[in-house]
């Protein structure tokens, strides 16, 4: 993990997927395992967009993109990337991020499309989809 201080500017973050302010003050810190993300899908502009659904990789505790067909822990939705995060040029470098775990989500505004029924069931009682 790169902990050196740096300044990097990228496009405006679109958090229109948030259904309300509820839960935005109670995000959890997490580490993104960048090797599990696909550049063209998850960070084509050089940054991870907020609203990407995330699952926890069992072996490492790091987060990767939610995938109901995965077998490494990412098949269970944990929450959503709360704010945009710059993607490193080297996908072996992990990055810190904030995880949105409680509140309302506008499915139609998620950057990768709506979450499937299995993912919605994983977070039922914590996240409400509208």
XYZ file of C-alpha atoms in Angstrom:
130
model
C 0.000 0.000 0.000
C 1.348 3.408 -0.965
C 1.142 5.798 1.996
C 3.150 8.662 0.493
C 1.361 11.989 0.335
C 0.469 13.114 -3.170
C -1.970 15.418 -4.915
C -3.890 14.232 -7.945
C -6.826 15.877 -9.687
C -9.493 13.950 -11.590
C -13.057 14.522 -12.782
C -15.903 15.499 -10.543
C -17.336 12.758 -8.391
C -20.958 11.860 -9.162
C -22.725 10.769 -5.987
C -26.219 11.018 -7.442
C -26.566 7.289 -6.628
C -26.974 8.208 -2.954
C -30.648 8.156 -2.009
C -30.246 10.416 1.022
C -27.666 11.859 3.382
C -28.395 9.067 5.856
C -25.320 6.876 6.319
C -22.843 9.238 4.679
C -21.367 10.187 8.058
C -20.798 6.558 9.035
C -18.668 5.132 6.230
C -16.023 2.522 7.025
C -12.437 2.556 5.837
C -11.330 -0.211 3.538
C -8.542 -1.187 1.178
C -9.203 -1.794 -2.511
C -7.334 -4.725 -4.050
C -6.750 -3.043 -7.406
C -5.660 -6.299 -9.058
C -9.291 -7.523 -8.878
C -10.659 -4.571 -10.873
C -10.779 -4.339 -14.679
C -9.352 -1.003 -15.900
C -11.734 -0.572 -18.866
C -14.773 -1.342 -16.694
C -13.989 -0.032 -13.218
C -11.588 2.880 -13.785
C -11.450 3.866 -17.473
C -10.775 7.520 -16.614
C -7.964 6.742 -14.142
C -10.116 6.678 -11.019
C -12.629 4.381 -9.322
C -16.050 6.042 -9.487
C -18.121 6.289 -6.350
C -21.008 3.835 -6.257
C -19.065 0.742 -7.348
C -20.482 -2.263 -5.436
C -17.807 -3.995 -3.357
C -17.318 -7.407 -1.790
C -14.703 -8.465 0.781
C -12.040 -10.927 -0.345
C -12.018 -13.615 2.332
C -8.282 -14.389 2.225
C -7.073 -10.787 2.579
C -9.953 -8.718 3.972
C -9.469 -6.270 1.094
C -12.317 -5.145 -1.131
C -12.868 -5.996 -4.772
C -15.730 -5.471 -7.188
C -18.879 -7.353 -6.172
C -19.401 -10.387 -8.419
C -22.160 -12.856 -7.564
C -20.296 -15.538 -9.564
C -16.995 -15.119 -7.661
C -15.758 -17.699 -5.161
C -13.304 -15.581 -3.162
C -15.746 -13.644 -0.951
C -16.643 -10.974 -3.508
C -19.883 -12.861 -4.179
C -21.281 -11.221 -1.026
C -22.052 -7.515 -1.350
C -20.586 -5.516 1.558
C -21.368 -1.979 0.417
C -20.449 0.689 -2.118
C -17.406 2.828 -2.785
C -18.443 6.093 -1.165
C -16.155 8.577 -2.938
C -14.024 8.486 -6.071
C -10.473 7.236 -5.573
C -7.537 7.638 -7.938
C -6.386 4.370 -9.494
C -2.659 3.658 -9.417
C -0.811 3.075 -12.690
C 0.408 -0.239 -11.257
C -2.545 -2.495 -10.394
C -0.514 -4.291 -7.718
C -0.683 -1.213 -5.477
C -3.695 -1.219 -3.162
C -5.496 2.020 -2.270
C -7.461 3.157 0.758
C -11.111 4.096 0.368
C -14.389 4.704 2.190
C -17.121 2.053 2.186
C -20.799 3.095 2.277
C -22.567 0.411 4.337
C -25.848 1.927 5.495
C -28.489 4.105 3.829
C -30.386 4.465 0.569
C -29.069 3.754 -2.931
C -30.629 4.855 -6.218
C -30.157 1.737 -8.354
C -30.636 3.571 -11.642
C -27.745 5.934 -10.832
C -25.080 3.345 -9.957
C -22.083 3.640 -12.317
C -22.090 -0.080 -13.228
C -25.861 -0.559 -13.284
C -28.279 -2.015 -10.775
C -27.156 -4.669 -8.288
C -28.682 -8.131 -8.729
C -31.228 -9.617 -6.302
C -28.582 -11.704 -4.501
C -26.497 -8.605 -3.775
C -29.531 -6.684 -2.590
C -30.378 -9.558 -0.231
C -26.812 -9.475 1.167
C -27.273 -5.918 2.446
C -30.988 -6.068 3.275
C -31.671 -4.211 6.505
C -28.632 -1.947 6.033
C -29.066 -0.593 2.518
C -32.394 0.163 0.897
C -32.579 0.333 -2.886
C -34.895 2.924 -4.374
